[in-house]
PDB file of C-alpha atoms in Angstrom:
ATOM      1  CA  UNK O 292      -8.734   0.241  -3.384  1.00 46.00           C
ATOM      2  CA  UNK O 293     -10.370  -0.777  -6.642  1.00 51.00           C
ATOM      3  CA  UNK O 294      -9.468   0.018 -10.228  1.00 54.00           C
ATOM      4  CA  UNK O 295      -8.866   3.746 -10.570  1.00 51.00           C
ATOM      5  CA  UNK O 296     -10.355   5.262 -13.769  1.00 45.00           C
ATOM      6  CA  UNK O 297      -8.853   8.227 -15.517  1.00 44.00           C
ATOM      7  CA  UNK O 298      -9.914  11.611 -14.136  1.00 42.00           C
ATOM      8  CA  UNK O 299     -13.062  13.091 -15.608  1.00 42.00           C
ATOM      9  CA  UNK O 300     -11.320  16.388 -16.461  1.00 42.00           C
ATOM     10  CA  UNK O 301     -11.405  15.386 -20.118  1.00 38.00           C
ATOM     11  CA  UNK O 302     -15.171  14.920 -20.182  1.00 39.00           C
ATOM     12  CA  UNK O 303     -15.518  18.294 -18.460  1.00 44.00           C
ATOM     13  CA  UNK O 304     -13.221  19.799 -21.119  1.00 42.00           C
ATOM     14  CA  UNK O 305     -15.542  18.628 -23.898  1.00 37.00           C
ATOM     15  CA  UNK O 306     -18.622  19.715 -21.941  1.00 43.00           C
ATOM     16  CA  UNK O 307     -17.225  23.261 -21.846  1.00 49.00           C
ATOM     17  CA  UNK O 308     -15.783  23.480 -25.342  1.00 46.00           C
ATOM     18  CA  UNK O 309     -17.937  21.083 -27.357  1.00 49.00           C
ATOM     19  CA  UNK O 310     -17.275  17.622 -28.869  1.00 45.00           C
ATOM     20  CA  UNK O 311     -15.003  19.009 -31.564  1.00 47.00           C
ATOM     21  CA  UNK O 312     -12.588  20.636 -29.139  1.00 45.00           C
ATOM     22  CA  UNK O 313      -9.040  19.310 -29.240  1.00 50.00           C
ATOM     23  CA  UNK O 314      -6.927  18.433 -26.227  1.00 46.00           C
ATOM     24  CA  UNK O 315      -3.712  20.276 -25.495  1.00 55.00           C
ATOM     25  CA  UNK O 316      -0.445  18.353 -25.683  1.00 54.00           C
ATOM     26  CA  UNK O 317      -0.307  18.151 -21.884  1.00 52.00           C
ATOM     27  CA  UNK O 318      -3.863  16.824 -21.756  1.00 45.00           C
ATOM     28  CA  UNK O 319      -3.074  14.227 -24.403  1.00 47.00           C
ATOM     29  CA  UNK O 320      -0.109  13.037 -22.335  1.00 51.00           C
ATOM     30  CA  UNK O 321      -2.343  12.744 -19.280  1.00 43.00           C
ATOM     31  CA  UNK O 322      -4.962  10.821 -21.246  1.00 45.00           C
ATOM     32  CA  UNK O 323      -2.311   8.386 -22.482  1.00 54.00           C
ATOM     33  CA  UNK O 324      -1.161   7.494 -18.982  1.00 68.00           C
ATOM     34  CA  UNK O 325      -2.142   3.996 -17.829  1.00 70.00           C
ATOM     35  CA  UNK O 326      -4.757   3.580 -15.114  1.00 87.00           C
ATOM     36  CA  UNK O 327      -3.341   3.242 -11.632  1.00 91.00           C
ATOM     37  CA  UNK O 328      -4.043   0.792  -8.854  1.00 93.00           C
ATOM     38  CA  UNK O 329      -3.445   0.653  -5.103  1.00 96.00           C
ATOM     39  CA  UNK O 330      -1.179  -2.125  -3.841  1.00 98.00           C
ATOM     40  CA  UNK O 331      -0.997  -3.024  -0.123  1.00 98.00           C
ATOM     41  CA  UNK O 332       2.264  -4.431   1.186  1.00 98.00           C
ATOM     42  CA  UNK O 333       3.498  -5.991   4.434  1.00 98.00           C
ATOM     43  CA  UNK O 334       7.066  -7.147   4.811  1.00 97.00           C
ATOM     44  CA  UNK O 335       9.705  -8.242   7.286  1.00 93.00           C
ATOM     45  CA  UNK O 336      12.583  -5.781   7.532  1.00 91.00           C
ATOM     46  CA  UNK O 337      16.219  -6.564   8.336  1.00 88.00           C
ATOM     47  CA  UNK O 338      15.577  -6.290  12.092  1.00 92.00           C
ATOM     48  CA  UNK O 339      12.660  -8.719  11.967  1.00 91.00           C
ATOM     49  CA  UNK O 340      10.039  -6.002  12.464  1.00 95.00           C
ATOM     50  CA  UNK O 341       6.794  -6.064  10.472  1.00 97.00           C
ATOM     51  CA  UNK O 342       6.322  -3.042   8.227  1.00 97.00           C
ATOM     52  CA  UNK O 343       3.226  -2.064   6.282  1.00 97.00           C
ATOM     53  CA  UNK O 344       2.488   0.442   3.526  1.00 97.00           C
ATOM     54  CA  UNK O 345       0.320   1.119   0.471  1.00 98.00           C
ATOM     55  CA  UNK O 346       1.627   2.206  -2.920  1.00 97.00           C
ATOM     56  CA  UNK O 347       0.042   3.410  -6.124  1.00 96.00           C
ATOM     57  CA  UNK O 348       1.338   1.747  -9.267  1.00 94.00           C
ATOM     58  CA  UNK O 349       0.331   1.062 -12.873  1.00 92.00           C
ATOM     59  CA  UNK O 350      -2.520  -1.361 -13.531  1.00 91.00           C
ATOM     60  CA  UNK O 351      -0.060  -3.394 -15.587  1.00 90.00           C
ATOM     61  CA  UNK O 352      -0.179  -7.225 -15.758  1.00 91.00           C
ATOM     62  CA  UNK O 353       3.408  -7.561 -14.459  1.00 93.00           C
ATOM     63  CA  UNK O 354       2.594  -5.473 -11.389  1.00 95.00           C
ATOM     64  CA  UNK O 355      -0.744  -7.232 -10.911  1.00 95.00           C
ATOM     65  CA  UNK O 356       0.766 -10.735 -11.105  1.00 96.00           C
ATOM     66  CA  UNK O 357       2.751  -9.954  -7.954  1.00 97.00           C
ATOM     67  CA  UNK O 358      -0.443  -9.313  -5.975  1.00 98.00           C
ATOM     68  CA  UNK O 359      -3.084 -11.568  -7.507  1.00 97.00           C
ATOM     69  CA  UNK O 360      -2.616 -15.275  -6.776  1.00 98.00           C
ATOM     70  CA  UNK O 361      -5.169 -16.192  -4.107  1.00 98.00           C
ATOM     71  CA  UNK O 362      -8.569 -14.783  -3.201  1.00 98.00           C
ATOM     72  CA  UNK O 363      -9.544 -13.947   0.344  1.00 96.00           C
ATOM     73  CA  UNK O 364     -10.332 -17.107   2.319  1.00 97.00           C
ATOM     74  CA  UNK O 365      -7.703 -19.325   0.645  1.00 98.00           C
ATOM     75  CA  UNK O 366      -6.143 -21.539   3.327  1.00 98.00           C
ATOM     76  CA  UNK O 367      -2.335 -21.691   3.394  1.00 98.00           C
ATOM     77  CA  UNK O 368      -0.509 -24.533   5.179  1.00 98.00           C
ATOM     78  CA  UNK O 369       1.694 -23.231   8.007  1.00 98.00           C
ATOM     79  CA  UNK O 370       3.574 -24.762  10.940  1.00 97.00           C
ATOM     80  CA  UNK O 371       0.582 -24.031  13.174  1.00 96.00           C
ATOM     81  CA  UNK O 372      -2.035 -25.319  10.732  1.00 97.00           C
ATOM     82  CA  UNK O 373      -4.022 -23.819   7.854  1.00 97.00           C
ATOM     83  CA  UNK O 374      -4.314 -20.019   7.951  1.00 98.00           C
ATOM     84  CA  UNK O 375      -6.419 -17.820   5.674  1.00 98.00           C
ATOM     85  CA  UNK O 376      -4.161 -15.909   3.298  1.00 98.00           C
ATOM     86  CA  UNK O 377      -5.496 -12.552   4.509  1.00 98.00           C
ATOM     87  CA  UNK O 378      -4.545 -13.412   8.112  1.00 98.00           C
ATOM     88  CA  UNK O 379      -0.925 -14.275   7.419  1.00 98.00           C
ATOM     89  CA  UNK O 380       1.722 -11.953   8.818  1.00 98.00           C
ATOM     90  CA  UNK O 381       5.379 -11.574   7.863  1.00 97.00           C
ATOM     91  CA  UNK O 382       7.371 -13.955  10.023  1.00 97.00           C
ATOM     92  CA  UNK O 383       4.762 -16.752   9.954  1.00 98.00           C
ATOM     93  CA  UNK O 384       6.367 -20.092   9.056  1.00 98.00           C
ATOM     94  CA  UNK O 385       4.940 -21.474   5.799  1.00 98.00           C
ATOM     95  CA  UNK O 386       5.253 -25.172   4.998  1.00 98.00           C
ATOM     96  CA  UNK O 387       7.017 -25.845   1.696  1.00 96.00           C
ATOM     97  CA  UNK O 388       7.276 -28.820  -0.635  1.00 90.00           C
ATOM     98  CA  UNK O 389      10.819 -27.862  -1.555  1.00 78.00           C
ATOM     99  CA  UNK O 390      12.441 -27.981   1.898  1.00 86.00           C
ATOM    100  CA  UNK O 391      11.826 -26.851   5.476  1.00 93.00           C
ATOM    101  CA  UNK O 392       9.190 -24.357   6.581  1.00 97.00           C
ATOM    102  CA  UNK O 393      10.214 -20.798   5.731  1.00 97.00           C
ATOM    103  CA  UNK O 394       9.165 -17.437   7.153  1.00 97.00           C
ATOM    104  CA  UNK O 395       6.867 -15.219   5.155  1.00 98.00           C
ATOM    105  CA  UNK O 396       8.911 -12.134   4.237  1.00 97.00           C
ATOM    106  CA  UNK O 397       6.460 -10.280   1.957  1.00 98.00           C
ATOM    107  CA  UNK O 398       2.659 -10.222   1.780  1.00 98.00           C
ATOM    108  CA  UNK O 399       1.034  -8.287  -1.064  1.00 98.00           C
ATOM    109  CA  UNK O 400      -2.607  -7.624  -1.839  1.00 98.00           C
ATOM    110  CA  UNK O 401      -4.802  -5.630  -4.180  1.00 97.00           C
ATOM    111  CA  UNK O 402      -8.536  -5.175  -4.714  1.00 96.00           C
ATOM    112  CA  UNK O 403      -9.976  -5.407  -8.208  1.00 93.00           C
ATOM    113  CA  UNK O 404     -13.232  -5.582 -10.125  1.00 90.00           C
ATOM    114  CA  UNK O 405     -13.034  -8.821 -12.147  1.00 89.00           C
ATOM    115  CA  UNK O 406     -14.071  -8.510 -15.751  1.00 80.00           C
ATOM    116  CA  UNK O 407     -13.753  -4.723 -15.818  1.00 80.00           C
ATOM    117  CA  UNK O 408     -11.976  -3.805 -19.043  1.00 75.00           C
ATOM    118  CA  UNK O 409      -9.214  -1.281 -18.437  1.00 73.00           C
ATOM    119  CA  UNK O 410      -7.938   1.270 -20.991  1.00 71.00           C
ATOM    120  CA  UNK O 411      -4.801  -0.869 -21.318  1.00 68.00           C
ATOM    121  CA  UNK O 412      -6.964  -3.515 -23.011  1.00 70.00           C
ATOM    122  CA  UNK O 413      -6.800  -6.140 -20.287  1.00 77.00           C
ATOM    123  CA  UNK O 414      -8.973  -7.155 -17.366  1.00 83.00           C
ATOM    124  CA  UNK O 415      -8.526  -9.251 -14.234  1.00 90.00           C
ATOM    125  CA  UNK O 416      -9.864 -12.778 -14.785  1.00 91.00           C
ATOM    126  CA  UNK O 417     -10.462 -15.108 -11.843  1.00 96.00           C
ATOM    127  CA  UNK O 418     -10.531 -18.907 -11.834  1.00 97.00           C
ATOM    128  CA  UNK O 419     -12.747 -21.133  -9.714  1.00 97.00           C
ATOM    129  CA  UNK O 420     -11.397 -24.594  -8.858  1.00 97.00           C
ATOM    130  CA  UNK O 421     -14.029 -27.024  -7.557  1.00 97.00           C
ATOM    131  CA  UNK O 422     -13.275 -29.319  -4.588  1.00 96.00           C
ATOM    132  CA  UNK O 423     -11.566 -32.617  -5.518  1.00 95.00           C
ATOM    133  CA  UNK O 424     -10.862 -31.409  -9.077  1.00 94.00           C
ATOM    134  CA  UNK O 425      -7.366 -32.922  -9.008  1.00 92.00           C
ATOM    135  CA  UNK O 426      -8.059 -35.819  -6.653  1.00 91.00           C
ATOM    136  CA  UNK O 427      -9.462 -36.302  -3.166  1.00 91.00           C
ATOM    137  CA  UNK O 428      -9.168 -33.047  -1.128  1.00 90.00           C
ATOM    138  CA  UNK O 429      -7.274 -31.353  -3.973  1.00 93.00           C
ATOM    139  CA  UNK O 430      -8.441 -28.744  -3.405  1.00 95.00           C
ATOM    140  CA  UNK O 431     -10.144 -29.206  -0.049  1.00 93.00           C
ATOM    141  CA  UNK O 432     -12.675 -26.440  -0.740  1.00 95.00           C
ATOM    142  CA  UNK O 433     -13.706 -24.118  -3.536  1.00 96.00           C
ATOM    143  CA  UNK O 434     -10.563 -22.184  -4.417  1.00 97.00           C
ATOM    144  CA  UNK O 435     -10.617 -18.894  -6.310  1.00 97.00           C
ATOM    145  CA  UNK O 436      -7.352 -17.766  -7.864  1.00 98.00           C
ATOM    146  CA  UNK O 437      -6.208 -14.707  -9.783  1.00 97.00           C
ATOM    147  CA  UNK O 438      -3.932 -14.289 -12.808  1.00 95.00           C
ATOM    148  CA  UNK O 439      -0.790 -14.537 -10.656  1.00 96.00           C
ATOM    149  CA  UNK O 440      -1.480 -18.113  -9.488  1.00 97.00           C
ATOM    150  CA  UNK O 441       0.597 -20.950 -10.891  1.00 97.00           C
ATOM    151  CA  UNK O 442       0.008 -24.577  -9.980  1.00 96.00           C
ATOM    152  CA  UNK O 443       3.062 -26.731  -9.338  1.00 93.00           C
ATOM    153  CA  UNK O 444       3.087 -30.177 -10.883  1.00 87.00           C
ATOM    154  CA  UNK O 445       5.598 -33.000 -10.652  1.00 78.00           C
ATOM    155  CA  UNK O 446       7.491 -33.482 -13.878  1.00 73.00           C
ATOM    156  CA  UNK O 447       7.471 -37.093 -15.193  1.00 67.00           C
ATOM    157  CA  UNK O 448      11.291 -37.124 -15.386  1.00 61.00           C
ATOM    158  CA  UNK O 449      12.131 -35.204 -12.232  1.00 51.00           C
ATOM    159  CA  UNK O 450      15.644 -36.635 -12.070  1.00 50.00           C
ATOM    160  CA  UNK O 451      16.831 -35.327 -15.417  1.00 47.00           C
ATOM    161  CA  UNK O 452      20.104 -33.449 -15.743  1.00 41.00           C
ATOM    162  CA  UNK O 453      18.446 -30.092 -15.188  1.00 50.00           C
ATOM    163  CA  UNK O 454      17.368 -31.090 -11.689  1.00 56.00           C
ATOM    164  CA  UNK O 455      14.015 -29.315 -12.194  1.00 62.00           C
ATOM    165  CA  UNK O 456      11.234 -31.176 -10.370  1.00 78.00           C
ATOM    166  CA  UNK O 457       8.204 -28.948 -10.957  1.00 87.00           C
ATOM    167  CA  UNK O 458       6.305 -27.483 -13.878  1.00 90.00           C
ATOM    168  CA  UNK O 459       4.580 -24.210 -12.995  1.00 94.00           C
ATOM    169  CA  UNK O 460       1.420 -23.520 -14.955  1.00 94.00           C
ATOM    170  CA  UNK O 461      -1.053 -20.651 -14.744  1.00 95.00           C
ATOM    171  CA  UNK O 462      -4.416 -21.846 -13.468  1.00 96.00           C
ATOM    172  CA  UNK O 463      -6.106 -20.074 -16.385  1.00 93.00           C
ATOM    173  CA  UNK O 464      -4.340 -22.483 -18.765  1.00 93.00           C
ATOM    174  CA  UNK O 465      -6.067 -25.415 -17.024  1.00 94.00           C
ATOM    175  CA  UNK O 466      -9.645 -24.240 -17.567  1.00 94.00           C
ATOM    176  CA  UNK O 467     -11.836 -27.104 -18.742  1.00 94.00           C
ATOM    177  CA  UNK O 468     -15.289 -25.538 -18.415  1.00 93.00           C
ATOM    178  CA  UNK O 469     -16.223 -27.980 -15.663  1.00 94.00           C
ATOM    179  CA  UNK O 470     -13.795 -28.290 -12.749  1.00 95.00           C
ATOM    180  CA  UNK O 471     -11.676 -25.222 -13.474  1.00 97.00           C
ATOM    181  CA  UNK O 472     -13.706 -22.328 -14.839  1.00 97.00           C
ATOM    182  CA  UNK O 473     -13.448 -18.575 -15.185  1.00 95.00           C
ATOM    183  CA  UNK O 474     -15.601 -16.733 -12.667  1.00 94.00           C
ATOM    184  CA  UNK O 475     -16.738 -13.109 -12.514  1.00 92.00           C
ATOM    185  CA  UNK O 476     -18.011 -12.170  -9.039  1.00 90.00           C
ATOM    186  CA  UNK O 477     -20.487  -9.269  -8.997  1.00 89.00           C
ATOM    187  CA  UNK O 478     -18.429  -7.189  -6.580  1.00 92.00           C
ATOM    188  CA  UNK O 479     -14.804  -6.256  -5.873  1.00 94.00           C
ATOM    189  CA  UNK O 480     -12.441  -9.058  -4.832  1.00 96.00           C
ATOM    190  CA  UNK O 481      -9.301  -8.868  -2.710  1.00 98.00           C
ATOM    191  CA  UNK O 482      -6.368 -10.918  -4.004  1.00 98.00           C
ATOM    192  CA  UNK O 483      -3.052 -11.819  -2.363  1.00 98.00           C
ATOM    193  CA  UNK O 484       0.416 -13.158  -3.108  1.00 98.00           C
ATOM    194  CA  UNK O 485       3.294 -14.274  -0.912  1.00 98.00           C
ATOM    195  CA  UNK O 486       7.098 -14.214  -0.928  1.00 97.00           C
ATOM    196  CA  UNK O 487       9.423 -16.405   1.126  1.00 97.00           C
ATOM    197  CA  UNK O 488      13.213 -15.975   1.452  1.00 96.00           C
ATOM    198  CA  UNK O 489      13.473 -18.105  -1.667  1.00 94.00           C
ATOM    199  CA  UNK O 490      11.114 -19.262  -4.400  1.00 95.00           C
ATOM    200  CA  UNK O 491       9.228 -22.291  -3.129  1.00 95.00           C
ATOM    201  CA  UNK O 492       6.190 -24.510  -3.540  1.00 95.00           C
ATOM    202  CA  UNK O 493       3.549 -24.124  -0.842  1.00 97.00           C
ATOM    203  CA  UNK O 494       0.202 -25.790  -0.167  1.00 97.00           C
ATOM    204  CA  UNK O 495      -2.988 -23.751  -0.552  1.00 98.00           C
ATOM    205  CA  UNK O 496      -6.244 -25.626   0.111  1.00 97.00           C
ATOM    206  CA  UNK O 497      -4.326 -28.875  -0.446  1.00 96.00           C
ATOM    207  CA  UNK O 498      -2.819 -27.942  -3.822  1.00 97.00           C
ATOM    208  CA  UNK O 499       0.773 -26.983  -4.570  1.00 96.00           C
ATOM    209  CA  UNK O 500       1.377 -23.435  -5.809  1.00 97.00           C
ATOM    210  CA  UNK O 501       4.507 -21.391  -6.344  1.00 97.00           C
ATOM    211  CA  UNK O 502       5.296 -18.405  -4.171  1.00 97.00           C
ATOM    212  CA  UNK O 503       5.885 -15.158  -6.008  1.00 98.00           C
ATOM    213  CA  UNK O 504       8.916 -14.776  -8.241  1.00 97.00           C
ATOM    214  CA  UNK O 505       9.042 -12.217 -11.097  1.00 95.00           C
ATOM    215  CA  UNK O 506      11.029 -14.529 -13.353  1.00 92.00           C
ATOM    216  CA  UNK O 507      14.531 -14.164 -14.732  1.00 89.00           C
ATOM    217  CA  UNK O 508      13.865 -10.888 -16.539  1.00 90.00           C
ATOM    218  CA  UNK O 509      11.477  -7.945 -16.371  1.00 89.00           C
ATOM    219  CA  UNK O 510       9.761  -6.784 -19.597  1.00 87.00           C
ATOM    220  CA  UNK O 511      10.379  -3.107 -18.899  1.00 85.00           C
ATOM    221  CA  UNK O 512      12.591  -1.051 -21.199  1.00 82.00           C
ATOM    222  CA  UNK O 513      11.548   1.972 -19.133  1.00 81.00           C
ATOM    223  CA  UNK O 514      13.917   2.230 -16.158  1.00 86.00           C
ATOM    224  CA  UNK O 515      11.295   4.180 -14.230  1.00 88.00           C
ATOM    225  CA  UNK O 516       8.793   1.319 -14.484  1.00 90.00           C
ATOM    226  CA  UNK O 517      11.475  -1.164 -13.492  1.00 93.00           C
ATOM    227  CA  UNK O 518      12.377   0.887 -10.425  1.00 93.00           C
ATOM    228  CA  UNK O 519       8.693   1.320  -9.529  1.00 94.00           C
ATOM    229  CA  UNK O 520       8.169  -2.434  -9.744  1.00 96.00           C
ATOM    230  CA  UNK O 521      11.172  -3.304  -7.571  1.00 96.00           C
ATOM    231  CA  UNK O 522       9.986  -0.613  -5.169  1.00 96.00           C
ATOM    232  CA  UNK O 523       6.995  -2.830  -4.402  1.00 97.00           C
ATOM    233  CA  UNK O 524       9.452  -5.134  -2.607  1.00 97.00           C
ATOM    234  CA  UNK O 525      11.202  -3.077   0.106  1.00 96.00           C
ATOM    235  CA  UNK O 526      13.387  -6.045   1.060  1.00 91.00           C
ATOM    236  CA  UNK O 527      14.696  -6.415  -2.520  1.00 92.00           C
ATOM    237  CA  UNK O 528      17.247  -4.214  -4.268  1.00 91.00           C
ATOM    238  CA  UNK O 529      17.964  -6.199  -7.421  1.00 92.00           C
ATOM    239  CA  UNK O 530      16.052  -8.753  -9.486  1.00 93.00           C
ATOM    240  CA  UNK O 531      18.695 -11.337  -8.558  1.00 93.00           C
ATOM    241  CA  UNK O 532      17.670 -10.989  -4.890  1.00 94.00           C
ATOM    242  CA  UNK O 533      14.633 -13.171  -5.652  1.00 95.00           C
ATOM    243  CA  UNK O 534      17.073 -16.056  -6.111  1.00 93.00           C
ATOM    244  CA  UNK O 535      16.772 -19.163  -8.304  1.00 92.00           C
ATOM    245  CA  UNK O 536      13.413 -20.513  -9.373  1.00 91.00           C
ATOM    246  CA  UNK O 537      11.970 -23.682  -7.838  1.00 89.00           C
ATOM    247  CA  UNK O 538      10.532 -24.915 -11.124  1.00 89.00           C
ATOM    248  CA  UNK O 539      10.148 -24.255 -14.810  1.00 89.00           C
ATOM    249  CA  UNK O 540       7.205 -22.162 -16.020  1.00 89.00           C
ATOM    250  CA  UNK O 541       5.206 -23.669 -18.855  1.00 77.00           C
ATOM    251  CA  UNK O 542       4.990 -21.578 -22.015  1.00 55.00           C
ATOM    252  CA  UNK O 543       1.305 -20.726 -22.184  1.00 38.00           C
ATOM    253  CA  UNK O 544       1.357 -20.651 -25.963  1.00 32.00           C
ATOM    254  CA  UNK O 545       2.388 -24.306 -25.978  1.00 46.00           C
ATOM    255  CA  UNK O 546      -0.266 -25.713 -23.624  1.00 41.00           C
ATOM    256  CA  UNK O 547      -1.686 -29.023 -24.707  1.00 37.00           C
ATOM    257  CA  UNK O 548      -4.193 -31.552 -23.474  1.00 36.00           C
ATOM    258  CA  UNK O 549      -1.691 -33.034 -21.023  1.00 39.00           C
ATOM    259  CA  UNK O 550      -2.153 -29.905 -18.942  1.00 38.00           C
ATOM    260  CA  UNK O 551      -5.854 -30.455 -18.333  1.00 40.00           C
ATOM    261  CA  UNK O 552      -6.819 -31.369 -14.738  1.00 41.00           C
ATOM    262  CA  UNK O 553      -5.127 -34.699 -14.118  1.00 39.00           C
ATOM    263  CA  UNK O 554      -6.882 -37.633 -12.418  1.00 35.00           C
ATOM    264  CA  UNK O 555      -5.416 -39.222  -9.246  1.00 34.00           C
ATOM    265  CA  UNK O 556      -2.477 -41.452 -10.051  1.00 34.00           C
ATOM    266  CA  UNK O 557      -1.451 -39.541 -13.140  1.00 32.00           C
ATOM    267  CA  UNK O 558       2.297 -39.212 -13.693  1.00 32.00           C
ATOM    268  CA  UNK O 559       1.813 -35.489 -14.232  1.00 34.00           C
ATOM    269  CA  UNK O 560      -0.405 -33.950 -11.566  1.00 43.00           C
ATOM    270  CA  UNK O 561      -0.642 -30.977  -9.251  1.00 50.00           C
ATOM    271  CA  UNK O 562       1.091 -31.718  -6.009  1.00 54.00           C
ATOM    272  CA  UNK O 563      -0.896 -31.774  -2.805  1.00 51.00           C
TER     273      UNK O 563
END
């Protein structure tokens, strides 16, 4: 369930033939393949039945974002009260800030080793948000998030012509070295993400976060990768099936000081 390293057949090859031995073309192609990861999926099918499966996919940031928002133990607001993210089941009604409660239609999870550098050149970084970082009970407890988590914040001019009310910002962009910090647990961590019938803002430990949405485009020129990604969502056939977005995502390259943790009463603050 953790990061899956490349097979050791290549080290055995060099053990047999010496350090100067060259790889065959087929072996070079195998060595160039990205590491793979296991993704666990639960979803609600067209009949309302709960289905469950596991799939192997590339350890690619786009795939990982879909499964890596909230660590085990994160409390999600539902119609029946707060529920740990790992205990949610498809069909559970999740409270939203953007309308009525909606049923959970997709529940994804993966297990990773934070800080482990993969051959692709990236690693999974986690963020630790201290209690009351964004105001009283926001969050209500220590909250650990993964790279797929985006905080929702009220825009100062929510009634502009665009109608967009929320800015969606990766938690990693809000690190201040004090209240929001990177954390590297010593053991494997299970992460989760959630999909509702439409993109929405939900409350997790008292803070507003977006549900999963891949965005308006996928960065895959390879049709096989695109199909493999959409295959992680059995209730989705086309990218457009995710529907419109509930907010605008901040460009991480343009983050400024206004996106640091905001004090209570600020015009631009995480919702809770």
